[in-house]
Amino acid sequence: MTKKIAILPGDGIGPEVMAEAVKLLERLRKDFGLKIETETAPVGGTAYEAHKHPLPDATLKLAQQADAVLLGAVGGAQWDTLPRELRPEKALLRLRSELKLFANLRPAILYPQLAAASTLKPEIVAGLDLLIVRELTGDIYFGEPRGVRTLESGERQGYNTMVYAEHEVERVARVAFDAARKRRKKLCSVEKANVLETSGLWREVVLRVAKDYSDVELSHMYVDNAAMQLVRAPKQFDVIVTGNIFGDILSDEAAMLTGSIGMLPSASLDAANKGMYEPIHGSAPDIAGKGVANPLATILSVAMMLRYTLNEPPLAGKIEKAVSSVLDQGLRTGDIYTDGTKKVGTAEMGNAVVAAL
Ligand code: NAD
């Protein structure tokens, strides 16, 4: 059956990197028998300019009907003064909640060819390949009550509530166990069960779910230790599963291990593995329109889409191999350029990946 993919290029470098992903999808459709159709719609600041809203109804409808959404990036200083509801970033939050995307998958992969780009010693990070599964719709970011209140003393006090219901932990744990099964079969659950009741329950539920995954090796780690281990010996990890706030922090830390934001894809999944796929970087207004942005994060997002939603792991592997091979050829966009390699622009990099397929 033909699968529908919603293409939402967005703002800044979004359309530039998306053009390369679309080239790749076309090639997969024509020459590799991938049964897909694509439809493009505006999102973010671009959508605001055309329709006075960052997520027009037609775009939301397309995203809801599609089997997967591929998104570039949104945002730009010119829209930062709009009312909060109309800012480009609001479109992303709304898409996540409307599509019920509760699991965020962020791989941190350091291609050995780029080991010099990391601030860590090459022997610590070369060949790093870990996946962080972050719960995306619960935790202290959404828990009630929340607010700022005035105490009897007259002093103001801010408060938020960390909450997780069992079903929320269970469904994200299952996504993580399933992902571990497709990888090296190791899962580390990260929380703070020595201090937080919410984390105690999290651990109980993860242990319960683990009974259905006896082939996956499960461990538990406190979040402060996990933050240390990620810089001390990151290659010990295969898949990490954690809550929203811990995952927010740890996934950025893990991204930095790899040295380039232009290389990292992400996926957000619902209970049926429908997903929204996007590079982790933003719209990079500083380099937009120059044709120099690195398209590999978006291209690797296509690979994730093939693996997790379209169920085509061999094609996903082909894309990842093609990326590795263009790096072997010494091709580099500006963000990953080092002496002795060949600097190329966005389109040249995209073409090289398509050719390497
Ligand atoms: P950014 O990720 O856009 O850029 C940070 C730095 O990394 C910049 O120097 C940029 O040139 C560089 N960079 C990013 N992607 C690159 C790529 N593919 N190739 C080469 N270099 C790249 O983050 P920012 O500057 O903090 O934010 C810019 C805008 O993007 C803001 O409006 C912000 O709100 C928005 N933003 C959007 C998303 C998203 O759409 N998911 C994520 C983060 C930020």
PDB file of N, CA and C and ligand atoms in Angstrom, residues 13 17 71-77 80 89 92 96 261-263 278-287 292-295 297 333 335, ligand 1:
ATOM      1  N   ILE A  13      16.882  27.507   7.011  1.00  0.00           N
ATOM      2  CA  ILE A  13      17.499  26.453   6.200  1.00  0.00           C
ATOM      3  C   ILE A  13      16.565  25.264   6.002  1.00  0.00           C
ATOM      4  N   VAL A  17      17.473  22.134   3.373  1.00  0.00           N
ATOM      5  CA  VAL A  17      17.827  20.748   3.720  1.00  0.00           C
ATOM      6  C   VAL A  17      16.720  19.783   3.285  1.00  0.00           C
ATOM      7  N   LEU A  71       9.740  17.037   8.804  1.00  0.00           N
ATOM      8  CA  LEU A  71       9.741  18.471   9.069  1.00  0.00           C
ATOM      9  C   LEU A  71      11.162  19.031   8.991  1.00  0.00           C
ATOM     10  N   GLY A  72      11.305  20.226   8.418  1.00  0.00           N
ATOM     11  CA  GLY A  72      12.621  20.869   8.344  1.00  0.00           C
ATOM     12  C   GLY A  72      12.948  21.547   9.661  1.00  0.00           C
ATOM     13  N   ALA A  73      12.686  22.831   9.752  1.00  0.00           N
ATOM     14  CA  ALA A  73      12.898  23.557  11.002  1.00  0.00           C
ATOM     15  C   ALA A  73      12.046  24.812  10.945  1.00  0.00           C
ATOM     16  N   VAL A  74      11.721  25.358  12.100  1.00  0.00           N
ATOM     17  CA  VAL A  74      10.930  26.591  12.111  1.00  0.00           C
ATOM     18  C   VAL A  74      11.602  27.642  12.993  1.00  0.00           C
ATOM     19  N   GLY A  75      11.220  28.891  12.767  1.00  0.00           N
ATOM     20  CA  GLY A  75      11.668  29.960  13.642  1.00  0.00           C
ATOM     21  C   GLY A  75      12.500  31.012  12.932  1.00  0.00           C
ATOM     22  N   GLY A  76      12.557  32.178  13.565  1.00  0.00           N
ATOM     23  CA  GLY A  76      13.328  33.286  13.029  1.00  0.00           C
ATOM     24  C   GLY A  76      13.034  34.520  13.862  1.00  0.00           C
ATOM     25  N   ALA A  77      14.041  35.405  13.988  1.00  0.00           N
ATOM     26  CA  ALA A  77      13.920  36.566  14.864  1.00  0.00           C
ATOM     27  C   ALA A  77      12.712  37.432  14.499  1.00  0.00           C
ATOM     28  N   ASP A  80       9.697  36.550  16.538  1.00  0.00           N
ATOM     29  CA  ASP A  80       9.835  36.395  17.989  1.00  0.00           C
ATOM     30  C   ASP A  80       8.968  37.360  18.789  1.00  0.00           C
ATOM     31  N   GLU A  89       7.355  28.271  16.765  1.00  0.00           N
ATOM     32  CA  GLU A  89       7.609  27.109  17.624  1.00  0.00           C
ATOM     33  C   GLU A  89       6.310  26.488  18.144  1.00  0.00           C
ATOM     34  N   LEU A  92       5.100  23.427  16.322  1.00  0.00           N
ATOM     35  CA  LEU A  92       5.702  22.135  16.659  1.00  0.00           C
ATOM     36  C   LEU A  92       5.013  21.516  17.873  1.00  0.00           C
ATOM     37  N   ARG A  96       2.909  18.012  17.927  1.00  0.00           N
ATOM     38  CA  ARG A  96       3.225  16.902  18.842  1.00  0.00           C
ATOM     39  C   ARG A  96       2.004  16.494  19.637  1.00  0.00           C
ATOM     40  N   ILE A 261      25.704  19.549  15.248  1.00  0.00           N
ATOM     41  CA  ILE A 261      24.248  19.597  15.287  1.00  0.00           C
ATOM     42  C   ILE A 261      23.668  19.316  13.894  1.00  0.00           C
ATOM     43  N   GLY A 262      24.467  19.494  12.855  1.00  0.00           N
ATOM     44  CA  GLY A 262      24.004  19.289  11.480  1.00  0.00           C
ATOM     45  C   GLY A 262      23.921  17.827  11.068  1.00  0.00           C
ATOM     46  N   MET A 263      24.274  16.909  11.988  1.00  0.00           N
ATOM     47  CA  MET A 263      24.304  15.478  11.666  1.00  0.00           C
ATOM     48  C   MET A 263      23.208  14.683  12.359  1.00  0.00           C
ATOM     49  N   GLU A 278      12.447  14.804  12.142  1.00  0.00           N
ATOM     50  CA  GLU A 278      13.038  16.125  11.917  1.00  0.00           C
ATOM     51  C   GLU A 278      14.480  16.151  12.396  1.00  0.00           C
ATOM     52  N   PRO A 279      15.303  17.001  11.773  1.00  0.00           N
ATOM     53  CA  PRO A 279      16.652  17.199  12.316  1.00  0.00           C
ATOM     54  C   PRO A 279      16.531  17.884  13.669  1.00  0.00           C
ATOM     55  N   ILE A 280      17.523  17.720  14.556  1.00  0.00           N
ATOM     56  CA  ILE A 280      17.391  18.383  15.867  1.00  0.00           C
ATOM     57  C   ILE A 280      17.759  19.861  15.790  1.00  0.00           C
ATOM     58  N   HIS A 281      18.432  20.268  14.706  1.00  0.00           N
ATOM     59  CA  HIS A 281      18.832  21.675  14.640  1.00  0.00           C
ATOM     60  C   HIS A 281      17.650  22.580  14.314  1.00  0.00           C
ATOM     61  N   GLY A 282      17.862  23.888  14.509  1.00  0.00           N
ATOM     62  CA  GLY A 282      16.827  24.865  14.209  1.00  0.00           C
ATOM     63  C   GLY A 282      16.957  25.407  12.795  1.00  0.00           C
ATOM     64  N   SER A 283      16.402  26.592  12.576  1.00  0.00           N
ATOM     65  CA  SER A 283      16.323  27.148  11.227  1.00  0.00           C
ATOM     66  C   SER A 283      17.591  27.892  10.818  1.00  0.00           C
ATOM     67  N   ALA A 284      18.568  27.971  11.735  1.00  0.00           N
ATOM     68  CA  ALA A 284      19.889  28.561  11.446  1.00  0.00           C
ATOM     69  C   ALA A 284      19.822  29.810  10.569  1.00  0.00           C
ATOM     70  N   PRO A 285      19.164  30.879  11.053  1.00  0.00           N
ATOM     71  CA  PRO A 285      19.020  32.079  10.221  1.00  0.00           C
ATOM     72  C   PRO A 285      20.375  32.647   9.781  1.00  0.00           C
ATOM     73  N   ASP A 286      21.420  32.375  10.577  1.00  0.00           N
ATOM     74  CA  ASP A 286      22.736  32.941  10.237  1.00  0.00           C
ATOM     75  C   ASP A 286      23.303  32.400   8.927  1.00  0.00           C
ATOM     76  N   ILE A 287      22.877  31.211   8.508  1.00  0.00           N
ATOM     77  CA  ILE A 287      23.410  30.663   7.250  1.00  0.00           C
ATOM     78  C   ILE A 287      22.306  30.407   6.211  1.00  0.00           C
ATOM     79  N   VAL A 292      24.725  26.485   2.261  1.00  0.00           N
ATOM     80  CA  VAL A 292      25.863  25.831   2.930  1.00  0.00           C
ATOM     81  C   VAL A 292      25.423  24.900   4.069  1.00  0.00           C
ATOM     82  N   ALA A 293      24.119  24.869   4.372  1.00  0.00           N
ATOM     83  CA  ALA A 293      23.647  24.059   5.510  1.00  0.00           C
ATOM     84  C   ALA A 293      23.908  22.573   5.260  1.00  0.00           C
ATOM     85  N   ASN A 294      24.148  21.865   6.323  1.00  0.00           N
ATOM     86  CA  ASN A 294      24.376  20.416   6.257  1.00  0.00           C
ATOM     87  C   ASN A 294      23.016  19.702   6.150  1.00  0.00           C
ATOM     88  N   PRO A 295      22.760  18.979   5.073  1.00  0.00           N
ATOM     89  CA  PRO A 295      21.466  18.300   4.924  1.00  0.00           C
ATOM     90  C   PRO A 295      21.446  16.903   5.558  1.00  0.00           C
ATOM     91  N   ALA A 297      21.453  15.684   8.637  1.00  0.00           N
ATOM     92  CA  ALA A 297      20.524  15.413   9.746  1.00  0.00           C
ATOM     93  C   ALA A 297      19.130  15.112   9.197  1.00  0.00           C
ATOM     94  N   THR A 333      30.300  19.573   4.692  1.00  0.00           N
ATOM     95  CA  THR A 333      29.746  20.932   4.717  1.00  0.00           C
ATOM     96  C   THR A 333      30.554  21.727   5.745  1.00  0.00           C
ATOM     97  N   ASP A 335      30.072  23.088   8.584  1.00  0.00           N
ATOM     98  CA  ASP A 335      29.979  22.804  10.021  1.00  0.00           C
ATOM     99  C   ASP A 335      30.846  21.614  10.448  1.00  0.00           C
TER     100      ASP A 335
HETATM  101  P1  NAD B   1      20.067  26.515  15.334  1.00  0.00           P
HETATM  102  O1  NAD B   1      20.099  25.043  15.510  1.00  0.00           O
HETATM  103  O2  NAD B   1      19.186  27.030  14.265  1.00  0.00           O
HETATM  104  O3  NAD B   1      21.552  27.030  15.045  1.00  0.00           O
HETATM  105  C1  NAD B   1      22.619  26.912  15.988  1.00  0.00           C
HETATM  106  C2  NAD B   1      23.960  26.997  15.250  1.00  0.00           C
HETATM  107  O4  NAD B   1      24.178  25.792  14.516  1.00  0.00           O
HETATM  108  C3  NAD B   1      24.024  28.125  14.213  1.00  0.00           C
HETATM  109  O5  NAD B   1      25.316  28.660  14.201  1.00  0.00           O
HETATM  110  C4  NAD B   1      23.731  27.434  12.901  1.00  0.00           C
HETATM  111  O6  NAD B   1      24.322  28.059  11.783  1.00  0.00           O
HETATM  112  C5  NAD B   1      24.326  26.052  13.132  1.00  0.00           C
HETATM  113  N1  NAD B   1      23.558  25.038  12.400  1.00  0.00           N
HETATM  114  C6  NAD B   1      22.337  24.550  12.712  1.00  0.00           C
HETATM  115  N2  NAD B   1      21.936  23.638  11.813  1.00  0.00           N
HETATM  116  C7  NAD B   1      22.926  23.545  10.902  1.00  0.00           C
HETATM  117  C8  NAD B   1      23.100  22.772   9.719  1.00  0.00           C
HETATM  118  N3  NAD B   1      22.168  21.904   9.264  1.00  0.00           N
HETATM  119  N4  NAD B   1      24.257  22.922   9.017  1.00  0.00           N
HETATM  120  C9  NAD B   1      25.203  23.777   9.430  1.00  0.00           C
HETATM  121  N5  NAD B   1      25.108  24.522  10.543  1.00  0.00           N
HETATM  122  C10 NAD B   1      23.971  24.421  11.280  1.00  0.00           C
HETATM  123  O7  NAD B   1      19.660  27.133  16.733  1.00  0.00           O
HETATM  124  P2  NAD B   1      19.369  28.664  17.125  1.00  0.00           P
HETATM  125  O8  NAD B   1      20.290  29.561  16.371  1.00  0.00           O
HETATM  126  O9  NAD B   1      19.357  28.683  18.587  1.00  0.00           O
HETATM  127  O10 NAD B   1      17.886  28.947  16.647  1.00  0.00           O
HETATM  128  C11 NAD B   1      17.543  29.564  15.401  1.00  0.00           C
HETATM  129  C12 NAD B   1      16.031  29.521  15.240  1.00  0.00           C
HETATM  130  O11 NAD B   1      15.612  28.149  15.136  1.00  0.00           O
HETATM  131  C13 NAD B   1      15.257  30.098  16.414  1.00  0.00           C
HETATM  132  O12 NAD B   1      14.143  30.805  15.908  1.00  0.00           O
HETATM  133  C14 NAD B   1      14.815  28.891  17.203  1.00  0.00           C
HETATM  134  O13 NAD B   1      13.646  29.116  17.934  1.00  0.00           O
HETATM  135  C15 NAD B   1      14.580  27.890  16.112  1.00  0.00           C
HETATM  136  N6  NAD B   1      14.705  26.477  16.513  1.00  0.00           N
HETATM  137  C16 NAD B   1      13.872  25.609  15.886  1.00  0.00           C
HETATM  138  C17 NAD B   1      13.965  24.250  16.144  1.00  0.00           C
HETATM  139  C18 NAD B   1      13.073  23.319  15.377  1.00  0.00           C
HETATM  140  O14 NAD B   1      12.481  23.722  14.379  1.00  0.00           O
HETATM  141  N7  NAD B   1      12.949  22.070  15.777  1.00  0.00           N
HETATM  142  C19 NAD B   1      14.929  23.776  17.030  1.00  0.00           C
HETATM  143  C20 NAD B   1      15.792  24.680  17.645  1.00  0.00           C
HETATM  144  C21 NAD B   1      15.672  26.046  17.362  1.00  0.00           C
END
